[in-house]
PDB file of C-alpha atoms in Angstrom:
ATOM      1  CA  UNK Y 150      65.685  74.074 114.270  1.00 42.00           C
ATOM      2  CA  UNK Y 151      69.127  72.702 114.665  1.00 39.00           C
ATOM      3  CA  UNK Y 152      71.208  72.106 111.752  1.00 38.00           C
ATOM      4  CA  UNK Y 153      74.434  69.903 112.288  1.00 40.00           C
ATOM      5  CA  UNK Y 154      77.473  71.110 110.346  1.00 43.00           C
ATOM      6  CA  UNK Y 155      79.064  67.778 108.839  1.00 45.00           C
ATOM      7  CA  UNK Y 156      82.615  67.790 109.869  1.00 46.00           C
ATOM      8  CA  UNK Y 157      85.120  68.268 106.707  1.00 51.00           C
ATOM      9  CA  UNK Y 158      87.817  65.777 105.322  1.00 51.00           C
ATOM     10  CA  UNK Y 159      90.452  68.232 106.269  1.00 53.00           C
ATOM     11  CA  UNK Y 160      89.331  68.908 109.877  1.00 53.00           C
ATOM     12  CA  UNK Y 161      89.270  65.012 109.954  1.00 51.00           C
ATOM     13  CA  UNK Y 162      92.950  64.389 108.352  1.00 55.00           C
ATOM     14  CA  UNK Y 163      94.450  67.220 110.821  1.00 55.00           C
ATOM     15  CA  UNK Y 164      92.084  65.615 113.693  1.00 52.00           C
ATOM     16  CA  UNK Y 165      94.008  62.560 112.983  1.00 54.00           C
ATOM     17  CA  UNK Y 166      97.252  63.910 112.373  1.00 52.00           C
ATOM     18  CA  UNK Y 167      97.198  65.671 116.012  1.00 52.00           C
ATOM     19  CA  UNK Y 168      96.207  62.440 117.366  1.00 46.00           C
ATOM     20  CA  UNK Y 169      99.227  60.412 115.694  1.00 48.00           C
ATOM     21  CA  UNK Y 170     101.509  62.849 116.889  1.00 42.00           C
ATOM     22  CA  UNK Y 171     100.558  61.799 120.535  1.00 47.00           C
ATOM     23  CA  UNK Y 172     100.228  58.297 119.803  1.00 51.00           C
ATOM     24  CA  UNK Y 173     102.180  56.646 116.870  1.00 60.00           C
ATOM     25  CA  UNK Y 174     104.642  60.053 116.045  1.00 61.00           C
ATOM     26  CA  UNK Y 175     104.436  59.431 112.128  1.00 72.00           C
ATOM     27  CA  UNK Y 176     107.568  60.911 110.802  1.00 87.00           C
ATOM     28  CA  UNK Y 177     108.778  62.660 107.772  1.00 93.00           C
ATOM     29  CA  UNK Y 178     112.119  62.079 106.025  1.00 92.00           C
ATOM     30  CA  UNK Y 179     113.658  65.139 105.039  1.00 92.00           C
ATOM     31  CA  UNK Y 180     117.265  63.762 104.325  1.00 82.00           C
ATOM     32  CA  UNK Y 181     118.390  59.929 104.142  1.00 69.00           C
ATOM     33  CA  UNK Y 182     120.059  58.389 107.726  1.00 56.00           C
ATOM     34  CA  UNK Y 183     123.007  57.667 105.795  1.00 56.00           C
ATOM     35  CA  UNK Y 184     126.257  59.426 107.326  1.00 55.00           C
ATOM     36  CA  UNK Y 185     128.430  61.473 105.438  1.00 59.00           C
ATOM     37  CA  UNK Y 186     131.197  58.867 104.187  1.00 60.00           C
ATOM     38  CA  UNK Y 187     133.274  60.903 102.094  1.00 58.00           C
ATOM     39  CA  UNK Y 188     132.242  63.976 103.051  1.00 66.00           C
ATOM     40  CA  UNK Y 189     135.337  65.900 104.122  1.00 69.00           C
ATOM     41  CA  UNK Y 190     134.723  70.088 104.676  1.00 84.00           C
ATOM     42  CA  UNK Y 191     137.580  71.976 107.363  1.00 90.00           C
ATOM     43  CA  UNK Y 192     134.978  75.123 107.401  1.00 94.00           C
ATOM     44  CA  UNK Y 193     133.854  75.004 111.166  1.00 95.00           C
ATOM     45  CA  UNK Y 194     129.743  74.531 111.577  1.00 95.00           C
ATOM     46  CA  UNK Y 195     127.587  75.853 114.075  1.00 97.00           C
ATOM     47  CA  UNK Y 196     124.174  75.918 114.340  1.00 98.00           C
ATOM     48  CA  UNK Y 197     122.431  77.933 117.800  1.00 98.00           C
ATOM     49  CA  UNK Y 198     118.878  77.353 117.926  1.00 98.00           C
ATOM     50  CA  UNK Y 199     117.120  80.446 119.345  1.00 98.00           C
ATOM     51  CA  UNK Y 200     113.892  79.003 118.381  1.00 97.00           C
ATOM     52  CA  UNK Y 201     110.676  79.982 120.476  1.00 96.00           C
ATOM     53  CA  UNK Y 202     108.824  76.595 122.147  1.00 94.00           C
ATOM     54  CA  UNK Y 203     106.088  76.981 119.333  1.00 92.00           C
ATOM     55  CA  UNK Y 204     108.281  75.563 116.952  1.00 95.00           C
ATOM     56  CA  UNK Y 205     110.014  72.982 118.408  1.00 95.00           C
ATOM     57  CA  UNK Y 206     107.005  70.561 119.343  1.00 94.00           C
ATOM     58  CA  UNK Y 207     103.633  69.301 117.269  1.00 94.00           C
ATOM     59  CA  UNK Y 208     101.074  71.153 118.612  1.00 91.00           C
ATOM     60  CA  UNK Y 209      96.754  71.488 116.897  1.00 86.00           C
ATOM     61  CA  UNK Y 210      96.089  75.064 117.036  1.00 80.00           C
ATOM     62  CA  UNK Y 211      92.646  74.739 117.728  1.00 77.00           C
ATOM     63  CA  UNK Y 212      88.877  74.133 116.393  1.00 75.00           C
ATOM     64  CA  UNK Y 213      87.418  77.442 117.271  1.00 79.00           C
ATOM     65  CA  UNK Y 214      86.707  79.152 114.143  1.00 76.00           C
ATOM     66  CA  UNK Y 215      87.277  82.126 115.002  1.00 74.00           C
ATOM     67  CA  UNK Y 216      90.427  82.011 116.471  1.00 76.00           C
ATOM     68  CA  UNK Y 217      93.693  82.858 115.020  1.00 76.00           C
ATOM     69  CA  UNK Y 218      95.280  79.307 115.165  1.00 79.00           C
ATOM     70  CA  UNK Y 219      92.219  77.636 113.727  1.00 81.00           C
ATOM     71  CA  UNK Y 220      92.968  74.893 111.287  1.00 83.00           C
ATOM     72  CA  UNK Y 221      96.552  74.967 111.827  1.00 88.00           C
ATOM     73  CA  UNK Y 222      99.264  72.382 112.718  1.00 90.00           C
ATOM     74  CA  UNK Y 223     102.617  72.886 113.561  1.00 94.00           C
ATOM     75  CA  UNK Y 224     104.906  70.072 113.051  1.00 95.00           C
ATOM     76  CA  UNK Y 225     107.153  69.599 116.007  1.00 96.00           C
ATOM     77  CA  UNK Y 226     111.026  68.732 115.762  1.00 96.00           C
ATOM     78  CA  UNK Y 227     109.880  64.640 116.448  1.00 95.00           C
ATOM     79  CA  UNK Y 228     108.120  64.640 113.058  1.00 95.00           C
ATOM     80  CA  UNK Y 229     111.060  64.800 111.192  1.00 95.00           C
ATOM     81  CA  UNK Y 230     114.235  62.633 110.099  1.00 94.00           C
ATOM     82  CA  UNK Y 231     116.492  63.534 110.953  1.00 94.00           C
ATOM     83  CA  UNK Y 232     115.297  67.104 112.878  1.00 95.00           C
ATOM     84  CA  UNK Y 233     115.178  69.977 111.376  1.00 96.00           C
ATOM     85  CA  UNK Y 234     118.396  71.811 113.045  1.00 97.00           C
ATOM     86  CA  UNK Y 235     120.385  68.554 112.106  1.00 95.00           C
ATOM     87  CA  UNK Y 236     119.232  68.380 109.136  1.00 95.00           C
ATOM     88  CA  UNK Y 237     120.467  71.947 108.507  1.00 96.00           C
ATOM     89  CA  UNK Y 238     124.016  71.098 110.058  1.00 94.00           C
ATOM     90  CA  UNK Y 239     124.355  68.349 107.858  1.00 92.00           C
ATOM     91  CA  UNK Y 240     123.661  69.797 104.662  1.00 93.00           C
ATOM     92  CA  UNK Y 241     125.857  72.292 105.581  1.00 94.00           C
ATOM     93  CA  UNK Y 242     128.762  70.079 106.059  1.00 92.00           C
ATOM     94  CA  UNK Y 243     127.902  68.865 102.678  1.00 91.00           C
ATOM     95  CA  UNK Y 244     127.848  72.332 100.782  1.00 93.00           C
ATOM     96  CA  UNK Y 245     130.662  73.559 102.068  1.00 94.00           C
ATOM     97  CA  UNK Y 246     132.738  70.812 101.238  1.00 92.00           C
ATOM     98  CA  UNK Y 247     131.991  71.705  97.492  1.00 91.00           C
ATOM     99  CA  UNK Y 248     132.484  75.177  97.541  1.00 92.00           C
ATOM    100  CA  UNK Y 249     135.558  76.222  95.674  1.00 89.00           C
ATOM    101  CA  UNK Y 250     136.223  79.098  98.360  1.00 88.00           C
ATOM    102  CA  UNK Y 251     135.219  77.860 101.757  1.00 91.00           C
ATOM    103  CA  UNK Y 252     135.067  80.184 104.642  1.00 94.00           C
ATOM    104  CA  UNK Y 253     137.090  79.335 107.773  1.00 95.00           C
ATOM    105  CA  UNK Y 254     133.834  79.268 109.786  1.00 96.00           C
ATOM    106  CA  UNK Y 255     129.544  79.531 109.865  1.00 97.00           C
ATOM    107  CA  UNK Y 256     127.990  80.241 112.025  1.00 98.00           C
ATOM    108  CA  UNK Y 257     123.885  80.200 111.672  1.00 98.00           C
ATOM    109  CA  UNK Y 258     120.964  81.216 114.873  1.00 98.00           C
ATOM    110  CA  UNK Y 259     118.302  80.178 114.126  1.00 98.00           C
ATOM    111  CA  UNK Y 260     115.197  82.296 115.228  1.00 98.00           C
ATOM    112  CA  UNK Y 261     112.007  80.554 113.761  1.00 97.00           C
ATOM    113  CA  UNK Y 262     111.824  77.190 112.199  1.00 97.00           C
ATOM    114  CA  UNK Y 263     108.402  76.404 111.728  1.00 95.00           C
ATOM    115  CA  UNK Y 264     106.548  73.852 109.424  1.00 96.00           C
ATOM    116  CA  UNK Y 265     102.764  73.980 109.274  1.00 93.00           C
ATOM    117  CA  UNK Y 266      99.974  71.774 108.109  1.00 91.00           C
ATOM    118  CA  UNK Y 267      97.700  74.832 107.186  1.00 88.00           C
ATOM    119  CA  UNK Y 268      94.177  73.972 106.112  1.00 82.00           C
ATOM    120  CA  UNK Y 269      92.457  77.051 108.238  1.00 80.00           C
ATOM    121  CA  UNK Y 270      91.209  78.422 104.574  1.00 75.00           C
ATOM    122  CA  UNK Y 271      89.367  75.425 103.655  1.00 71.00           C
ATOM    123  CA  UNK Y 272      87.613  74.845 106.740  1.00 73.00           C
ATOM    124  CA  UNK Y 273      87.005  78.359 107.328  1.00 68.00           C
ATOM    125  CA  UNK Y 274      84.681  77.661 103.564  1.00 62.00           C
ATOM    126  CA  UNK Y 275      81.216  79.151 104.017  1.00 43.00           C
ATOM    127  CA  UNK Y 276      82.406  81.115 107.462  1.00 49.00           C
ATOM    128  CA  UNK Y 277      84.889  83.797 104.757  1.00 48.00           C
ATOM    129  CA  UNK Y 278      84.167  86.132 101.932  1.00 43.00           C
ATOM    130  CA  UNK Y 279      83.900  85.021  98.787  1.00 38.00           C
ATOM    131  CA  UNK Y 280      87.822  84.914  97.999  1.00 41.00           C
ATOM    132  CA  UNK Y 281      88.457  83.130 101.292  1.00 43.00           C
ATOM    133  CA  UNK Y 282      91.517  85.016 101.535  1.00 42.00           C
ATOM    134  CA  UNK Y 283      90.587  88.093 103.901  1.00 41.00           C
ATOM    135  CA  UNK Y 284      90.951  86.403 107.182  1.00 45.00           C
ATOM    136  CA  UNK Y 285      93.429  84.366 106.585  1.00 47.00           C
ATOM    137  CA  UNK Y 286      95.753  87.390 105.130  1.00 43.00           C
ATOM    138  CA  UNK Y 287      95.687  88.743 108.391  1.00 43.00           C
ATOM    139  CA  UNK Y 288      96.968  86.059 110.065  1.00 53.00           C
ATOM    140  CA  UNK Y 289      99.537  85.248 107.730  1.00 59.00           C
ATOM    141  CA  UNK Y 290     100.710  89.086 106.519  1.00 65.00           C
ATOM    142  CA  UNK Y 291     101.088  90.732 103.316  1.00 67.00           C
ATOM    143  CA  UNK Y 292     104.751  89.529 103.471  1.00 70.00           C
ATOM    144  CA  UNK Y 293     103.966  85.859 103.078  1.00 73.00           C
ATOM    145  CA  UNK Y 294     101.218  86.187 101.137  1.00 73.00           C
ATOM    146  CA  UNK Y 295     102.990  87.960  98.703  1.00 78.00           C
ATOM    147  CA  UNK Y 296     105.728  85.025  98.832  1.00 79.00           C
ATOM    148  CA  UNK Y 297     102.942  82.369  98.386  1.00 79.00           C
ATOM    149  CA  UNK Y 298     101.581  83.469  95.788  1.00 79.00           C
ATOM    150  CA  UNK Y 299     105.087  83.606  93.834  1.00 86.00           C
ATOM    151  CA  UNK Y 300     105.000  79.898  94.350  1.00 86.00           C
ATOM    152  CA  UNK Y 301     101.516  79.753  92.719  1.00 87.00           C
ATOM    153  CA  UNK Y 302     100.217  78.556  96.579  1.00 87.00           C
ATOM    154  CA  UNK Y 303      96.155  78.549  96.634  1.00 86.00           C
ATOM    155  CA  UNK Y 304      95.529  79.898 100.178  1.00 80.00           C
ATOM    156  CA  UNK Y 305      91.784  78.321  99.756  1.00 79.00           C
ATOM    157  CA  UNK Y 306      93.225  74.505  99.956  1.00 85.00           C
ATOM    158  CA  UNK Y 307      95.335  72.817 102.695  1.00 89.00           C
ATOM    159  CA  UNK Y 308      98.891  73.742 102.274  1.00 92.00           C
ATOM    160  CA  UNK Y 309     102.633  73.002 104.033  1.00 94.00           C
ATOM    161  CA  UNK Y 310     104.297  76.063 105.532  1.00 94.00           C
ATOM    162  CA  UNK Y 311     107.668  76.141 106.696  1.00 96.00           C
ATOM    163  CA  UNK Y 312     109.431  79.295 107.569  1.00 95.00           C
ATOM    164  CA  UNK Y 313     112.868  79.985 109.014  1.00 97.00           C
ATOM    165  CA  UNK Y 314     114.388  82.990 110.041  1.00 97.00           C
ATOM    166  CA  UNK Y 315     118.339  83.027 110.942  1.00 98.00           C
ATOM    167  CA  UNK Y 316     121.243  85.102 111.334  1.00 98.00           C
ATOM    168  CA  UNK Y 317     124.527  83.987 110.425  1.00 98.00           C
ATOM    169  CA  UNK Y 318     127.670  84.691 110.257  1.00 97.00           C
ATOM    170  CA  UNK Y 319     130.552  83.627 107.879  1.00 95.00           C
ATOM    171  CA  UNK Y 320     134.146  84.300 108.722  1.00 95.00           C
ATOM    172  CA  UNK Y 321     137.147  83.651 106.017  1.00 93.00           C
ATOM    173  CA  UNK Y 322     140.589  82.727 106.683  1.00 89.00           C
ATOM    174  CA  UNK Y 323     142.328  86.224 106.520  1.00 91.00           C
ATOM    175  CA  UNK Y 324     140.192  87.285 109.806  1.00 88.00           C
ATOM    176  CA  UNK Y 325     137.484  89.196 107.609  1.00 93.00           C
ATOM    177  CA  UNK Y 326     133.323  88.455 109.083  1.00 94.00           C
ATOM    178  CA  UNK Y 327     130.380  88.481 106.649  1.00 93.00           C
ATOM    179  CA  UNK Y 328     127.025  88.608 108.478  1.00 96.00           C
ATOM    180  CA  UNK Y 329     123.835  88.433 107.607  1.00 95.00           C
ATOM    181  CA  UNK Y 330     119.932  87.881 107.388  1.00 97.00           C
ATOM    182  CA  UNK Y 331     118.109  84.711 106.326  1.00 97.00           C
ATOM    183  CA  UNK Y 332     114.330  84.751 105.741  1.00 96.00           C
ATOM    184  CA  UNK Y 333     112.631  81.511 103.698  1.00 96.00           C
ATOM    185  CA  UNK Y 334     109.082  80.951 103.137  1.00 95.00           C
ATOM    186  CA  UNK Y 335     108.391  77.985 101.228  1.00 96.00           C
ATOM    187  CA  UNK Y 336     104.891  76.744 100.643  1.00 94.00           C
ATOM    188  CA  UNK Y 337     103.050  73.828  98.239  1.00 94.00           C
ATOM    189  CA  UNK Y 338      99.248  72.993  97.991  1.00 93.00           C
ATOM    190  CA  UNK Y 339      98.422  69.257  99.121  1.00 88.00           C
ATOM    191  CA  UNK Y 340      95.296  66.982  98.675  1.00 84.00           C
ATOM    192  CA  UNK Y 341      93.725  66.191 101.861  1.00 73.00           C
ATOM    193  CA  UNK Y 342      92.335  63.171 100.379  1.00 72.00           C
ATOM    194  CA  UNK Y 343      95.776  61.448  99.547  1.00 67.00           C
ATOM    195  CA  UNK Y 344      97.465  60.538 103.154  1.00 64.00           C
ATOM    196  CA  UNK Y 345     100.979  59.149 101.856  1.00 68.00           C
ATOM    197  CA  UNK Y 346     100.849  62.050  99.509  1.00 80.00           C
ATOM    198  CA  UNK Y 347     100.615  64.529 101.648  1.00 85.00           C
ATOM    199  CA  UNK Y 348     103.623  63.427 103.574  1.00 88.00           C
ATOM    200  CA  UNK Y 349     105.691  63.653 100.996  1.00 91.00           C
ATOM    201  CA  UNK Y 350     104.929  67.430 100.136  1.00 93.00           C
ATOM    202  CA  UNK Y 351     105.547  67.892 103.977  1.00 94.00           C
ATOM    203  CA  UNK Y 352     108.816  66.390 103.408  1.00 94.00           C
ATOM    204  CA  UNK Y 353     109.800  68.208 100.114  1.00 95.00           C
ATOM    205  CA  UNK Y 354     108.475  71.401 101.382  1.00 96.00           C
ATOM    206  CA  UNK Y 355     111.082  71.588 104.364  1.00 97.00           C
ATOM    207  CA  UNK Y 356     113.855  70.389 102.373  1.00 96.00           C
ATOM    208  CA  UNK Y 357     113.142  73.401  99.634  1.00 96.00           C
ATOM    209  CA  UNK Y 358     113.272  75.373 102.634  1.00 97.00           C
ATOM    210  CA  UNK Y 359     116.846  74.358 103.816  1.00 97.00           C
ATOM    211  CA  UNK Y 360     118.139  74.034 100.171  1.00 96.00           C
ATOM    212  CA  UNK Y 361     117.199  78.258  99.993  1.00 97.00           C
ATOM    213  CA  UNK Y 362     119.401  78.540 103.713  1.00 97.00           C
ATOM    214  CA  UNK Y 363     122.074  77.149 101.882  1.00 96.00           C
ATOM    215  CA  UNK Y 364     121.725  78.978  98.425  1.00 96.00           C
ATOM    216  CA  UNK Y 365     121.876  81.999 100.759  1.00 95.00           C
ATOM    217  CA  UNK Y 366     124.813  81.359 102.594  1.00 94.00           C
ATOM    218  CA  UNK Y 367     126.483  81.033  99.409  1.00 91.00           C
ATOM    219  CA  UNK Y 368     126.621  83.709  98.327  1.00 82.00           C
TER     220      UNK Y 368
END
């Protein structure tokens, strides 16, 4: 006997979100294409992307259950308006204008930058244990886990991912350098069944994500 295994709303949504990355290239706003009139900061900005190919283009992970990447996609630098990196740059240029003691210079590398469509829990339901966390805690690590679940994320329904990892390095106007580490997870719970809706977390999601950069560097 052959039984057919009906193919779930979320396999279909990311099926078709892989597909309109190829063909139509839906995008996500993350910040408004309005320039900075008015926004005047003399701190010096620079932003080095050391990102690895992974995270720079929309790739579908892939439909094999059992692999690592199942159920996952990552949202490529084209999804988003304006791109992630300029996005960054930009709301840079805006903080620093408003900062009451503004550094001489920033600048950030950025090492990973990655925004995911993540709904490898949910069609992994009926393949897991009961919690349906097991396998996918060992692809994401304790680390992030621990993170998600500080922002109440249920890892057994699609969620947004977006995680950056940067160095930077702030130098002040007497000569003196203040480096350090970046690391952001941000994370929110979407419903597969509301397409517009789901867009907009995507959006919100990586703009939490660059508000924490910033909130960092401020420090």
């Amino acid at each position: 006997i052959v039984m057919a295994h009906p193919i779930s709303a979320v396999c279909l949504a990311l099926i078709s979100l892989a597909l309109g990355a190829c063909v139509a290239k839906p995008t996500y706003i993350i910040d408004s294409e309005a320039p900075l009139r008015g926004t005047v900061s003399d701190t010096a900005i620079a932003v080095i992307d050391k990102r690895p190919a992974k995270d720079r283009k929309s790739s579908f992970g892939s439909l094999l259950i059992t692999s690592d990447s199942y159920g996952i996609l990552t949202l490529g630098d084209e999804r988003f308006v304006p791109a992630p990196l300029a996005a960054l740059t930009q709301r840079l240029q805006r903080a620093t204008a408003t900062w009451p003691s503004r550094p001489q210079s920033i600048t950030v590398t950025v090492n990973r930058f990655n925004t995911q469509n993540n709904a490898q829990a949910a069609m992994r339901h009926g393949a897991m244990s009961t919690t349906g966390l097991t396998s996918l805690g060992m692809d994401l690590g304790e680390l992030m886990l621990g993170k998600m679940r500080e922002q109440n994320v249920d890892m057994r329904k699609p969620f947004v991912l977006c995680i950056i990892e940067a160095s930077a390095e702030s130098r002040s106007r007497d000569g003196r350098s203040e480096p350090r580490k970046i690391s952001v997870i941000k994370a929110q719970n979407y419903d597969e069944n509301a397409g517009e809706g789901q867009g907009k977390i995507i959006a919100v999601t990586v703009a939490s994500a660059l508000d924490a950069v910033i909130t960092a560097l401020a420090k």
